[in-house]
Structure formats: C-alpha cells, structure tokens
Tab-separated table of N, CA, C and O in Angstrom:
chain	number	residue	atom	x	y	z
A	1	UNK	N	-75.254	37.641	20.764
A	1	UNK	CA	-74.611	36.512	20.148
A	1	UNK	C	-73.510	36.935	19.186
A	1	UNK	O	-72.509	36.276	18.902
A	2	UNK	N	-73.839	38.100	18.743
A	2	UNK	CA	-73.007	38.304	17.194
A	2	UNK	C	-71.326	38.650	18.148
A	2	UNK	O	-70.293	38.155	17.698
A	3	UNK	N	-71.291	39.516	19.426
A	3	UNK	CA	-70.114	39.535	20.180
A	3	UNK	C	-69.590	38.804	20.841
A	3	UNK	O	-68.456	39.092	21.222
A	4	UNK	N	-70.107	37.750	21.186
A	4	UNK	CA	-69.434	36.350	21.379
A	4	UNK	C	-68.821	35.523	20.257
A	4	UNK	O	-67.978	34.628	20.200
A	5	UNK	N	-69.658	36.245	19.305
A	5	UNK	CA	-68.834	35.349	17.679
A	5	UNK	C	-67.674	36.059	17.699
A	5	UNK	O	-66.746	35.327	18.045
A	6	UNK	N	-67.297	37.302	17.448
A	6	UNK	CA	-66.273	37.902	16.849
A	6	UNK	C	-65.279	38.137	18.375
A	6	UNK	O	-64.124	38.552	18.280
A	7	UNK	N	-65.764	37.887	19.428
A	7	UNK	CA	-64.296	37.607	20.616
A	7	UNK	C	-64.135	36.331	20.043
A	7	UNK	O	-63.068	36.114	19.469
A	8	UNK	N	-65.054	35.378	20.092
A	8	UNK	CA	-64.296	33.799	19.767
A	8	UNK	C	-63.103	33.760	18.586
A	8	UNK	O	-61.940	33.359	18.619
A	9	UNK	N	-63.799	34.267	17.689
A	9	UNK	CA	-62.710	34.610	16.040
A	9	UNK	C	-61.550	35.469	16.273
A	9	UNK	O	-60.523	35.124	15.689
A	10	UNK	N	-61.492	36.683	17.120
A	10	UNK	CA	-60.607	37.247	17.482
A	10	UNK	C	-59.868	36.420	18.637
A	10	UNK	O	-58.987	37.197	19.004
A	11	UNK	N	-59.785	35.521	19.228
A	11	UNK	CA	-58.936	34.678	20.214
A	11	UNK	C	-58.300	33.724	19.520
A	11	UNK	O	-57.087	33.537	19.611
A	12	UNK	N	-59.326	32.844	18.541
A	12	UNK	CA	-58.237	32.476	17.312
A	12	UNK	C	-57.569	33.101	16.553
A	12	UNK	O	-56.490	32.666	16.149
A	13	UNK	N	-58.071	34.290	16.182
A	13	UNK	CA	-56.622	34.917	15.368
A	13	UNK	C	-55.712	34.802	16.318
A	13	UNK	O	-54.947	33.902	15.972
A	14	UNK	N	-55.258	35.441	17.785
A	14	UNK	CA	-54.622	35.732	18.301
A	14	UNK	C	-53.817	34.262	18.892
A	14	UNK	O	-52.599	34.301	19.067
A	15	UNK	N	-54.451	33.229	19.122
A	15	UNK	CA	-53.645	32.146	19.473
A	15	UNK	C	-53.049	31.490	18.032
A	15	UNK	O	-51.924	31.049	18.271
A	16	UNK	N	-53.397	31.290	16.707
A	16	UNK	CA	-52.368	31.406	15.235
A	16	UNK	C	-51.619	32.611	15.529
A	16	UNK	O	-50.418	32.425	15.332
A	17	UNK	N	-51.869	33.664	15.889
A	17	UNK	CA	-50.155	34.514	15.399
A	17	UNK	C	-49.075	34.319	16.829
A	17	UNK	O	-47.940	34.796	16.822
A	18	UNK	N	-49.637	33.552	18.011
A	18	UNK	CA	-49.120	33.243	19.074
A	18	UNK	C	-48.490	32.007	18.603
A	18	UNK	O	-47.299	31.858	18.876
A	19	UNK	N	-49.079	31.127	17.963
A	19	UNK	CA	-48.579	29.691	17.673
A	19	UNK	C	-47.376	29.684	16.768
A	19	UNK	O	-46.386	28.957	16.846
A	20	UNK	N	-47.703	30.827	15.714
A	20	UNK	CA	-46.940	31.202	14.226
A	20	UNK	C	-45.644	31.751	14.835
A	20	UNK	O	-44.532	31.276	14.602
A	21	UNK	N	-45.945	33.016	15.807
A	21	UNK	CA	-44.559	33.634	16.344
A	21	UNK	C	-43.657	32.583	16.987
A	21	UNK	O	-42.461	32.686	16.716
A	22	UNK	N	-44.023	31.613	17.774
A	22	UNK	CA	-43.628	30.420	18.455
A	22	UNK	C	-42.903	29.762	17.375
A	22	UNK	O	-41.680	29.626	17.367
A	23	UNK	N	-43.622	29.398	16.552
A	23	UNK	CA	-42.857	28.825	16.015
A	23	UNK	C	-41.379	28.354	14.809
A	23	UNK	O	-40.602	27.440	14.534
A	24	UNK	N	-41.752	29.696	14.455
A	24	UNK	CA	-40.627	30.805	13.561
A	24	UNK	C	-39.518	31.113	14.731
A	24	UNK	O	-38.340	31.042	14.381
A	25	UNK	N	-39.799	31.438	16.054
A	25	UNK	CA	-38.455	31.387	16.994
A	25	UNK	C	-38.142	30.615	17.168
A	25	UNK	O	-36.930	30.591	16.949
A	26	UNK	N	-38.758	29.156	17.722
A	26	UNK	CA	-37.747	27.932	17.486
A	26	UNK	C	-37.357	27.353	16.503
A	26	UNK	O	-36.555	26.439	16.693
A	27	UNK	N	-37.827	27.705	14.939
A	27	UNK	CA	-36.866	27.682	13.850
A	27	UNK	C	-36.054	28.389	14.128
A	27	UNK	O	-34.987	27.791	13.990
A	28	UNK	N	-35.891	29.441	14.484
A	28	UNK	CA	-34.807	30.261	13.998
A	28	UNK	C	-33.553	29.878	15.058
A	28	UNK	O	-32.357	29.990	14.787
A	29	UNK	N	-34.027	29.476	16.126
A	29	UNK	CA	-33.145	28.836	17.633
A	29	UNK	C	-32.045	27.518	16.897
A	29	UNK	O	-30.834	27.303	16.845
A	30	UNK	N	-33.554	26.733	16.316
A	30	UNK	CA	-32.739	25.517	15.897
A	30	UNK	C	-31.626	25.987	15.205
A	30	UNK	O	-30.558	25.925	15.813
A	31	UNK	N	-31.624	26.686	13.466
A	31	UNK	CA	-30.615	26.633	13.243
A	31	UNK	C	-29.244	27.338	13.558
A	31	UNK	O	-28.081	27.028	13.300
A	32	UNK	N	-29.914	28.580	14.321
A	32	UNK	CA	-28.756	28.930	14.716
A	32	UNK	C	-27.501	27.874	15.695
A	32	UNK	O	-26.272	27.909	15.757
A	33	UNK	N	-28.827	26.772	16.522
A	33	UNK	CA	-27.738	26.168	17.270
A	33	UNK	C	-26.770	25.128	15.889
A	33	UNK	O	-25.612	24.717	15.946
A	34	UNK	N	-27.568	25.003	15.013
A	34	UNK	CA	-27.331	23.957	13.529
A	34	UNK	C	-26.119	24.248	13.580
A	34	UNK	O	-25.192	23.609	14.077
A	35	UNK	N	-26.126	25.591	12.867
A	35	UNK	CA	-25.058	26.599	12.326
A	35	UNK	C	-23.638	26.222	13.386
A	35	UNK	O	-22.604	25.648	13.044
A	36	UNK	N	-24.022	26.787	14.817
A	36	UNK	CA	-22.829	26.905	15.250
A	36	UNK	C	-22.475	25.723	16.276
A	36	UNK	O	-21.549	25.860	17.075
A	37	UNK	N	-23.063	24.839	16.235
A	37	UNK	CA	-22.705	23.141	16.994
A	37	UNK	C	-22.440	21.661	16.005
A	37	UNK	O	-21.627	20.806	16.355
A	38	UNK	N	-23.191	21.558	14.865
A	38	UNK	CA	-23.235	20.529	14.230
A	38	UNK	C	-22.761	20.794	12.602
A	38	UNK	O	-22.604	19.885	11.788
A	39	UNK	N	-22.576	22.203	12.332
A	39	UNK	CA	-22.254	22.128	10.979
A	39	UNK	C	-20.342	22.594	10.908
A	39	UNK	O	-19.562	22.935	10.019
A	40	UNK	N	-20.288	22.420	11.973
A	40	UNK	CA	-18.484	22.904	12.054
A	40	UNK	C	-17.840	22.113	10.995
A	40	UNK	O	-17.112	22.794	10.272
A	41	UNK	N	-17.919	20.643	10.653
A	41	UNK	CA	-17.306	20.141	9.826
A	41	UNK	C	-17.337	20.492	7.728
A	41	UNK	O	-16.630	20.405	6.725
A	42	UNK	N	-18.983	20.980	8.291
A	42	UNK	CA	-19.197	20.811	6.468
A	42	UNK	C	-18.610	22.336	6.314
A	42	UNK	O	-17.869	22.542	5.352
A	43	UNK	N	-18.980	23.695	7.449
A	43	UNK	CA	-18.640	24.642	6.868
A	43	UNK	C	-17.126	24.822	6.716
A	43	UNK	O	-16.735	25.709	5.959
A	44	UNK	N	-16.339	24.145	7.296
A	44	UNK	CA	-14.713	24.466	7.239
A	44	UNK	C	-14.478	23.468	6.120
A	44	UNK	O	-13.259	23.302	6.108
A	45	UNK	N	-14.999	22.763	5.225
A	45	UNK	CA	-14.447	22.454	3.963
A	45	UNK	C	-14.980	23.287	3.113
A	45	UNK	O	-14.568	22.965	1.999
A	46	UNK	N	-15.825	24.377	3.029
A	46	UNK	CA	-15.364	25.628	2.410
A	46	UNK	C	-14.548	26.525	2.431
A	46	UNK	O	-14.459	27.551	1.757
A	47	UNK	N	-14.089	26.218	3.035
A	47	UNK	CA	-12.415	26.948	3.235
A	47	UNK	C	-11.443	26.688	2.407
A	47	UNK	O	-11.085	25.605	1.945
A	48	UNK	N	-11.078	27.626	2.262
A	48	UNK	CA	-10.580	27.144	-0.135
A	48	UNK	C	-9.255	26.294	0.868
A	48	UNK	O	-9.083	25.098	0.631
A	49	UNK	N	-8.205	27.106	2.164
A	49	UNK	CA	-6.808	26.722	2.327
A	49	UNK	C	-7.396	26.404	3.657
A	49	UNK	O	-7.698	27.290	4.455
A	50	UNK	N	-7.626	24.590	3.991
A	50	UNK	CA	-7.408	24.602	5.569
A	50	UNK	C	-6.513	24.209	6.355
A	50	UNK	O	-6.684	23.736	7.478
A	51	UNK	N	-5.244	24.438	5.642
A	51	UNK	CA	-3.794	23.777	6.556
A	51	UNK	C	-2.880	24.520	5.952
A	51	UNK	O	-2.824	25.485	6.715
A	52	UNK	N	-2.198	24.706	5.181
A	52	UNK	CA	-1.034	24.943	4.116
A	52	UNK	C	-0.415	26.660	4.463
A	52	UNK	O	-0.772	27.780	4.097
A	53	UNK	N	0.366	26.279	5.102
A	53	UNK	CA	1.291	27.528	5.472
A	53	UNK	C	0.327	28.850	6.294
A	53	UNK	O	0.512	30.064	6.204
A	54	UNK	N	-0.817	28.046	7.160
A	54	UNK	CA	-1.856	29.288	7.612
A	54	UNK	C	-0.843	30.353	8.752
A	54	UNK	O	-1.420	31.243	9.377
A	55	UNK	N	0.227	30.199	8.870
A	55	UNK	CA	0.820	31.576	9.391
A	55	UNK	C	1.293	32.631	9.105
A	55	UNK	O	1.527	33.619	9.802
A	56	UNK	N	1.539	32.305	7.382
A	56	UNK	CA	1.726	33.446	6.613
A	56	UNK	C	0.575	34.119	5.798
A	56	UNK	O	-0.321	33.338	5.475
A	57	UNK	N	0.462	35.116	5.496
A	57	UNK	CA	-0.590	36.485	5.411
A	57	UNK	C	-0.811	35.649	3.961
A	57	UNK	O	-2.008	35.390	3.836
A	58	UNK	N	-0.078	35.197	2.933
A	58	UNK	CA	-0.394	34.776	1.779
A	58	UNK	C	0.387	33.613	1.283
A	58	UNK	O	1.605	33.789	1.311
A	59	UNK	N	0.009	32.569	0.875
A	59	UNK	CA	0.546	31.840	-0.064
A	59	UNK	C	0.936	32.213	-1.394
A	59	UNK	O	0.141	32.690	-2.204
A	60	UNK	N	2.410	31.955	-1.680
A	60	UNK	CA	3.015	32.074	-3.128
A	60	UNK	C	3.725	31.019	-3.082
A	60	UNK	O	4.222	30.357	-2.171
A	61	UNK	N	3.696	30.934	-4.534
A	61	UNK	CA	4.689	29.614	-5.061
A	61	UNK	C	5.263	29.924	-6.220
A	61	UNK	O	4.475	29.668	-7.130
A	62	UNK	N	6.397	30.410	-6.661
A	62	UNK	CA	7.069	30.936	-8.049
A	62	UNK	C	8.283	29.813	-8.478
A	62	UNK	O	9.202	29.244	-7.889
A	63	UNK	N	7.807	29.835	-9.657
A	63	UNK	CA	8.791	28.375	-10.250
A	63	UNK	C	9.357	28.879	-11.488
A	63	UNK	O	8.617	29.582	-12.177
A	64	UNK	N	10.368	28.679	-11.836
A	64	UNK	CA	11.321	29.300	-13.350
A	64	UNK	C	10.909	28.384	-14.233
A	64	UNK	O	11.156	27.213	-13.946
A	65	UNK	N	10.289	28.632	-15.331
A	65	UNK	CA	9.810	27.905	-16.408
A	65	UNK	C	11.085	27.058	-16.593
A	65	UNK	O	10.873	25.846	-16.631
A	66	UNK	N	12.391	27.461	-16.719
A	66	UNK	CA	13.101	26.173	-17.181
A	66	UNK	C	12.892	25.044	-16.279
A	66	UNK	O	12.834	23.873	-16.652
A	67	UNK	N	12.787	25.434	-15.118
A	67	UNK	CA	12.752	23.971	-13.692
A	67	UNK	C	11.924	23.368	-14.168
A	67	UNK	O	11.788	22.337	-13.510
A	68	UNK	N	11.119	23.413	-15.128
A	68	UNK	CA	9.459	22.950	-14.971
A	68	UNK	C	9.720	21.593	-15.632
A	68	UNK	O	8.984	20.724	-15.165
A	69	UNK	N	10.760	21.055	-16.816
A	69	UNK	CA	10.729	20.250	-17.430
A	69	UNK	C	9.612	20.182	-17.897
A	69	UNK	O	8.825	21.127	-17.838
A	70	UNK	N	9.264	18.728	-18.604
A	70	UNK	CA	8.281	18.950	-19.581
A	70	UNK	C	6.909	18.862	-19.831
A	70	UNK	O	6.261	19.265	-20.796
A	71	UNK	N	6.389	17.982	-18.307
A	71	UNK	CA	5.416	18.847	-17.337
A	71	UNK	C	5.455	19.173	-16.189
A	71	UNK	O	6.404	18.948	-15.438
A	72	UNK	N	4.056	19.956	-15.787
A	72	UNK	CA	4.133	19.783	-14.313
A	72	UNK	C	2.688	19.918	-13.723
A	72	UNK	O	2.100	20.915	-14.141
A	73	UNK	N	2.063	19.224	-12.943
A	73	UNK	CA	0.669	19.322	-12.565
A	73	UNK	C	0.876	20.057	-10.745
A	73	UNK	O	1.633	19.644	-9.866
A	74	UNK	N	-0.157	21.295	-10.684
A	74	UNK	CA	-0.198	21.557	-9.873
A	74	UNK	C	-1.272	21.774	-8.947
A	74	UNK	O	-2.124	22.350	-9.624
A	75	UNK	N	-1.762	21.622	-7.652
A	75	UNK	CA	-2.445	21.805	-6.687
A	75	UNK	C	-3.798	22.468	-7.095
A	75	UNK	O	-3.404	23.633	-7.163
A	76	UNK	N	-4.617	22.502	-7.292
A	76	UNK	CA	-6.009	23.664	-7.493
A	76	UNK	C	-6.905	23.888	-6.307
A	76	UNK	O	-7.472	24.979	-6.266
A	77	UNK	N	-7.155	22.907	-5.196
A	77	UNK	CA	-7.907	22.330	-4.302
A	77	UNK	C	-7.375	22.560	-2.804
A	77	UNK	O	-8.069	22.665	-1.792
A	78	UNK	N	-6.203	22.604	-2.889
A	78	UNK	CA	-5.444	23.024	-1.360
A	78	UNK	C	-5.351	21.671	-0.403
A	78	UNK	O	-5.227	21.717	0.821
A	79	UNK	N	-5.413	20.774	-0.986
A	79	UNK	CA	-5.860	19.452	-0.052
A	79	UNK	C	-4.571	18.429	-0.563
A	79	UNK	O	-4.383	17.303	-0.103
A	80	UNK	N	-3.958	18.910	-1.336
A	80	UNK	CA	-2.537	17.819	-1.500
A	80	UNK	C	-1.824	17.809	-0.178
A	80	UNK	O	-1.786	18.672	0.699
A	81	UNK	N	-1.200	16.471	-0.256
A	81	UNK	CA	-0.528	16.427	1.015
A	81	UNK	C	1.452	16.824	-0.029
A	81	UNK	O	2.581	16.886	0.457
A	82	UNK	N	1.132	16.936	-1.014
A	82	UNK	CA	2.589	17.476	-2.068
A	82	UNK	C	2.938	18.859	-2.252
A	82	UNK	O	3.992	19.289	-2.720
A	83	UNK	N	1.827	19.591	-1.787
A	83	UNK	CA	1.761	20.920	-1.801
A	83	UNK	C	2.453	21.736	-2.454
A	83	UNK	O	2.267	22.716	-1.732
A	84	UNK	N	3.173	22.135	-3.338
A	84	UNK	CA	1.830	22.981	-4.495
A	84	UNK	C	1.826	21.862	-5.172
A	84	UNK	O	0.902	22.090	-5.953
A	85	UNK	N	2.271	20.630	-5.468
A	85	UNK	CA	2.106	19.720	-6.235
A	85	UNK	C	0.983	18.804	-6.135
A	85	UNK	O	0.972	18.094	-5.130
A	86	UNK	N	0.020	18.671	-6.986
A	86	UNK	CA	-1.189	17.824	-7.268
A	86	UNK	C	-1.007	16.255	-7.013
A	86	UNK	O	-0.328	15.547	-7.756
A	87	UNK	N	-1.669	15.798	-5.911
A	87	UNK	CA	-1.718	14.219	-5.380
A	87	UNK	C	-2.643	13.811	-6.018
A	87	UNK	O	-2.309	12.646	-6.234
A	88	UNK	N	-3.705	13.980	-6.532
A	88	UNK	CA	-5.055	13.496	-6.733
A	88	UNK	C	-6.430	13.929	-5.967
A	88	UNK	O	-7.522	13.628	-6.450
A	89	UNK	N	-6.337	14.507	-4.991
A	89	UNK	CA	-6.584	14.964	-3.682
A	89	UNK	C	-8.169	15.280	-3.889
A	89	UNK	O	-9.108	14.766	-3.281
A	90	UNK	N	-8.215	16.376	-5.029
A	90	UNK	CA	-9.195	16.629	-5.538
A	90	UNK	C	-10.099	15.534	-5.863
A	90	UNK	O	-11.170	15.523	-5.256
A	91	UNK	N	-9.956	14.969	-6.381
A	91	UNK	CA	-11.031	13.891	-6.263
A	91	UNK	C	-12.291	13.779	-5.155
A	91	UNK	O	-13.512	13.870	-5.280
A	92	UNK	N	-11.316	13.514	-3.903
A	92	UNK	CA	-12.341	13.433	-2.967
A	92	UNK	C	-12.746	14.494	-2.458
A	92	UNK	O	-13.847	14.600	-1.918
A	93	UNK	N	-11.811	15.518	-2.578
A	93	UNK	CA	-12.771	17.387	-2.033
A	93	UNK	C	-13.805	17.506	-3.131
A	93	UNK	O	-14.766	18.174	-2.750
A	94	UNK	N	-13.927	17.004	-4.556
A	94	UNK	CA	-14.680	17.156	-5.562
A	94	UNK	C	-16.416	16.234	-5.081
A	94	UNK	O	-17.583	16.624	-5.112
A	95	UNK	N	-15.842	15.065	-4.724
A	95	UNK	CA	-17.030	14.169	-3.897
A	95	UNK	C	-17.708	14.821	-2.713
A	95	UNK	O	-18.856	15.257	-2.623
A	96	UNK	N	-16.613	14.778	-1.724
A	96	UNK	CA	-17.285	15.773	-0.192
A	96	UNK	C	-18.077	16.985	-0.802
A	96	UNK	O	-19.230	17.131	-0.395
A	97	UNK	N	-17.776	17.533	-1.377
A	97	UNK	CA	-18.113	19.244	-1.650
A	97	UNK	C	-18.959	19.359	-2.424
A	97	UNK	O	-19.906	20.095	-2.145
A	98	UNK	N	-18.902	18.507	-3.965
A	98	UNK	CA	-19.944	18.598	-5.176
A	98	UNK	C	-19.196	19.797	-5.561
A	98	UNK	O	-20.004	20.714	-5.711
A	99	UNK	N	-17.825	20.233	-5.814
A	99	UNK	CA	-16.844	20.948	-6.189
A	99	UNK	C	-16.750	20.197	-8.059
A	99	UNK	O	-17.492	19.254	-8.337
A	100	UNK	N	-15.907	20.701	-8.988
A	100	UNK	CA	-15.913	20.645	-9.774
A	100	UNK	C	-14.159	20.778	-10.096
A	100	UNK	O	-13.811	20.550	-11.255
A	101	UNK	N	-13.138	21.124	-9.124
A	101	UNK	CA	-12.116	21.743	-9.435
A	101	UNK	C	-11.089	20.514	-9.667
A	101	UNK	O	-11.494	19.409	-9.308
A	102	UNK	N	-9.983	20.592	-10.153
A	102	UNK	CA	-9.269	20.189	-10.971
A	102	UNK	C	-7.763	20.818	-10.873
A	102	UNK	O	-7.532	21.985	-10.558
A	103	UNK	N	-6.947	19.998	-11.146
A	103	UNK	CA	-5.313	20.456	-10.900
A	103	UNK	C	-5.061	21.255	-12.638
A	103	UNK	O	-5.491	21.105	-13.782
A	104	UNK	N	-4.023	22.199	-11.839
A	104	UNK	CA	-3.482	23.181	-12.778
A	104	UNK	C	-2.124	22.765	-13.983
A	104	UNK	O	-0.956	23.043	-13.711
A	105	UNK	N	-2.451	22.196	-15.069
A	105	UNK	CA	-1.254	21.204	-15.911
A	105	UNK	C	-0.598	22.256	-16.843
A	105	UNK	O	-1.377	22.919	-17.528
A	106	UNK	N	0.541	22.463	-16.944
A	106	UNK	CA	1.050	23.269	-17.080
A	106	UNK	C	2.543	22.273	-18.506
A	106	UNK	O	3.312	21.329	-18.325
A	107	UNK	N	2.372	22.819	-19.266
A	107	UNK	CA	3.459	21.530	-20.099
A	107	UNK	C	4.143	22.275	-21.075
A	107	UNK	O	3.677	23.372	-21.381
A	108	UNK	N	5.152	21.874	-21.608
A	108	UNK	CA	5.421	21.917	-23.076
A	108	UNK	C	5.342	22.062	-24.259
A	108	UNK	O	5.473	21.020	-24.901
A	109	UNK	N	5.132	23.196	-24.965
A	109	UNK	CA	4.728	22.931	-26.266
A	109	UNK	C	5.783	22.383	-27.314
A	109	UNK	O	6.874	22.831	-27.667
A	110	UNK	N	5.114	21.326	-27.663
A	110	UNK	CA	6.140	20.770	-28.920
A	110	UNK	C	6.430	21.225	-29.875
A	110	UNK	O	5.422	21.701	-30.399
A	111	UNK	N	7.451	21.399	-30.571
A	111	UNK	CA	7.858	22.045	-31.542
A	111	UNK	C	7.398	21.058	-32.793
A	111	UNK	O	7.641	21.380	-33.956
C-alpha cells in the first residue's frame, strides 16, 4: 500500500510541474504576441521624436538671441505641429503618456 501512495503523490507532483510549465509558456506566448501585434500604438508614443525631420541623423535648431524678441516658447514634447515652436501639444502627449513635460520658455530679463 505504502507504494501505491507515493507513485500516486509522485504523478501529482509531476502533472503540477506539467500544468505549471504549461502554463508559464502560454504566458510567455501571450505576451510576446501582446508585445509585437497589439501594443504597436502605445509603444511608439515612447518615442521622444515620431515625425520631425526623421531623415536626418540629428535634430538642431540654433536661434541668435537677438531674433528671440522678448519671448519665445519652445517645443519640449516633439508633437507640435510648429516645430521647434510650442502649440500646446503637450498637453495631450502629457494625458496619453502620464508624461509630465512641458515647453521650453525662454524670455527677457527686465532691466
């Protein structure tokens, strides 16, 4: 009797680490399909630049402090359609994202 107990106990162990392995691979199936079928949209708004001059190796923008007049608000977010100039834009990449970022104000000091 006592070896009929311990095959029975040993067939349950073995069908839990059969069930357990099972089922950790189709987690791991799911998200990989997650990852690369259904999350295309959320992961490409981590993309600091997803439009704005993507054929050149780097974005620059150099401005002569005198041009600047007496302010000037600029882009932080990459999502202006004014480019380097700040639309408001941020706002809603700040909503979509749970981002925190904010345009770059740049002004005058008064004498």
């Amino acid at each position: 009797m006592g070896k009929v107990k311990l095959l029975e106990e040993n067939d349950k162990k073995a069908e839990w680490i059969a069930a357990v392995s099972l089922a950790a691979g189709a987690a791991a199936v799911g998200y990989l399909a997650y990852k690369k079928f259904l999350c295309k949209d959320k992961c490409l708004k981590a993309m600091v630049n997803p439009h704005i001059q993507k054929d050149n190796p780097k974005v620059v923008h150099a401005f002569d402090m005198e041009d600047l007049g007496d302010k000037a608000v600029y882009c932080r977010c990459w999502r202006s359609k004014k480019f380097p100039l700040c639309d408001g834009s941020h706002t809603k990449h700040n909503e979509e994202t749970g981002d925190n970022v904010g345009p770059l104000i740049i002004k005058r000091k008064e004498a």
